[in-house]
Short mmCIF file of C-alpha atoms in Angstrom, two decimals:
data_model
loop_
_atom_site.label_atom_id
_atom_site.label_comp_id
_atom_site.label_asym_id
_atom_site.label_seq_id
_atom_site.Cartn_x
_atom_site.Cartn_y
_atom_site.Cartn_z
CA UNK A 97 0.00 0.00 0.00
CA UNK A 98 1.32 3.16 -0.99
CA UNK A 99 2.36 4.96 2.65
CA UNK A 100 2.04 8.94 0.54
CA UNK A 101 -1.41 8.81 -0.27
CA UNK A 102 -2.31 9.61 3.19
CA UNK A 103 0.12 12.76 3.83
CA UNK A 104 -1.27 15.35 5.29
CA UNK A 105 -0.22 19.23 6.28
CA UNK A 106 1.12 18.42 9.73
CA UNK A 107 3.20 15.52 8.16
CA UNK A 108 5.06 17.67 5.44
CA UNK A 109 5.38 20.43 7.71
CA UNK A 110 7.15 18.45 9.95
CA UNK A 111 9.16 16.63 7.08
CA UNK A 112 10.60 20.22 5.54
CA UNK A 113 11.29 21.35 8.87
CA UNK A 114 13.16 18.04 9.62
CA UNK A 115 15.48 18.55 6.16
CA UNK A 116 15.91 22.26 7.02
CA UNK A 117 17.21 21.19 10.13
CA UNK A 118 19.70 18.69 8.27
CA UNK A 119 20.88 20.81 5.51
CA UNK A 120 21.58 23.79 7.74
CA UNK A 121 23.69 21.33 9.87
CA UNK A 122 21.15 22.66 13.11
CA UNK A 123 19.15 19.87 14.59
CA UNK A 124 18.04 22.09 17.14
CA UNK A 125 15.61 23.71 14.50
CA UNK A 126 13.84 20.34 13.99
CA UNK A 127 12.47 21.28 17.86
CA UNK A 128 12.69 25.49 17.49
CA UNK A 129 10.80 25.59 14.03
CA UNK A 130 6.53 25.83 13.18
CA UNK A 131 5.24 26.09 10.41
CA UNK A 132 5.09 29.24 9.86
CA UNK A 133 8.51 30.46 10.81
CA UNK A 134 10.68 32.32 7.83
CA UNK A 135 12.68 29.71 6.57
CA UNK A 136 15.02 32.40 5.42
CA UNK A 137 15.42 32.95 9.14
CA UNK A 138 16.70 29.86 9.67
CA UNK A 139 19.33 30.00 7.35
CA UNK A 140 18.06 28.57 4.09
CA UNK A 141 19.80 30.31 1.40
CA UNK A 142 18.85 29.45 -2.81
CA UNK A 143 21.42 27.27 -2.34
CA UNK A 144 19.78 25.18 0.15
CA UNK A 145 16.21 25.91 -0.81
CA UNK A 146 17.40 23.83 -4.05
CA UNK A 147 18.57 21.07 -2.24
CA UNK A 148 14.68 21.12 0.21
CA UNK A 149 13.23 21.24 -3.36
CA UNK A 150 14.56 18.31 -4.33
CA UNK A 151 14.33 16.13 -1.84
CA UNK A 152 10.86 17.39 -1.46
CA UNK A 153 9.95 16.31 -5.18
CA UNK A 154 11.90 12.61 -4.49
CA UNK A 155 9.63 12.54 -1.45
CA UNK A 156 6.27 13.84 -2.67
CA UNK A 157 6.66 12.35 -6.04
CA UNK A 158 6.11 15.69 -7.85
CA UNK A 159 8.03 18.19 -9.81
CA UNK A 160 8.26 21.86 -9.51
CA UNK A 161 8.05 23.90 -12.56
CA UNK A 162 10.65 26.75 -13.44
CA UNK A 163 7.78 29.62 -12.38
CA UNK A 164 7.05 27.77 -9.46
CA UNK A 165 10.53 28.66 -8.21
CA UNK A 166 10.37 31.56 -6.30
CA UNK A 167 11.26 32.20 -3.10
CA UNK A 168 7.49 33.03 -1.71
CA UNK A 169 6.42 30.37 -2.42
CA UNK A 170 9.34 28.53 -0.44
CA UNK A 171 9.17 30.94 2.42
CA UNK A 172 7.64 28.66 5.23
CA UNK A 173 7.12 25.17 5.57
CA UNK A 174 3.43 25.84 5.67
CA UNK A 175 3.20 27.33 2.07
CA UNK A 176 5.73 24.21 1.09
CA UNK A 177 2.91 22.12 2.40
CA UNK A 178 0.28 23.69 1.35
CA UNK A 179 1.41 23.40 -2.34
CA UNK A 180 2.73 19.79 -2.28
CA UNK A 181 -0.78 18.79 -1.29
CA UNK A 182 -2.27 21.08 -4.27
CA UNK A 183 0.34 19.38 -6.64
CA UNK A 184 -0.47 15.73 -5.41
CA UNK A 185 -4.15 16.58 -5.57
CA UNK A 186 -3.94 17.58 -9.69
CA UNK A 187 -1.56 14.88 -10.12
CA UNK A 188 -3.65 11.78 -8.58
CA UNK A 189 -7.39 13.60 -9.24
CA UNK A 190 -8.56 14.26 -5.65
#
């Protein structure tokens, strides 16, 4: 049974927060962030918000488009989520 049909907000919130935490070599965010914090804040530079977008597409199974890459809609884990569950939605038809 596939395990990503049933994501839900909380769950990717938690899971960007979790590689933020990882690719800005700070653990402690995986406790300090919500998700609605600035991940700019937290030290996610382009160079790193490639990196979350990537792992985020191997994870979700989806694929940003070049106009989709801007940083607002990047700039909290809440907006991440809220558009991975938009993107999954077109893609399976719910």
């Amino acid at each position: 049974m596939d395990m990503m049909m049933n994501v839900n907000e909380q769950d990717i919130v938690q899971f960007v927060i979790d590689r933020v935490a990882d690719l800005t070599s700070r653990p402690e965010l995986a406790e300090e962030l919500n998700g609605d914090a600035p991940l700019e804040d937290a030290g996610v530079d382009s160079v790193l918000l490639v990196n979350l977008m990537i792992q985020i597409e191997q994870q979700y199974d989806i694929f940003y488009e070049d106009d989709e890459l801007l940083q607002e809609n990047f700039a909290t884990a809440r907006l991440i989520s809220q558009r991975i569950l938009a993107k999954r939605a077109v893609k399976t038809g719910v």
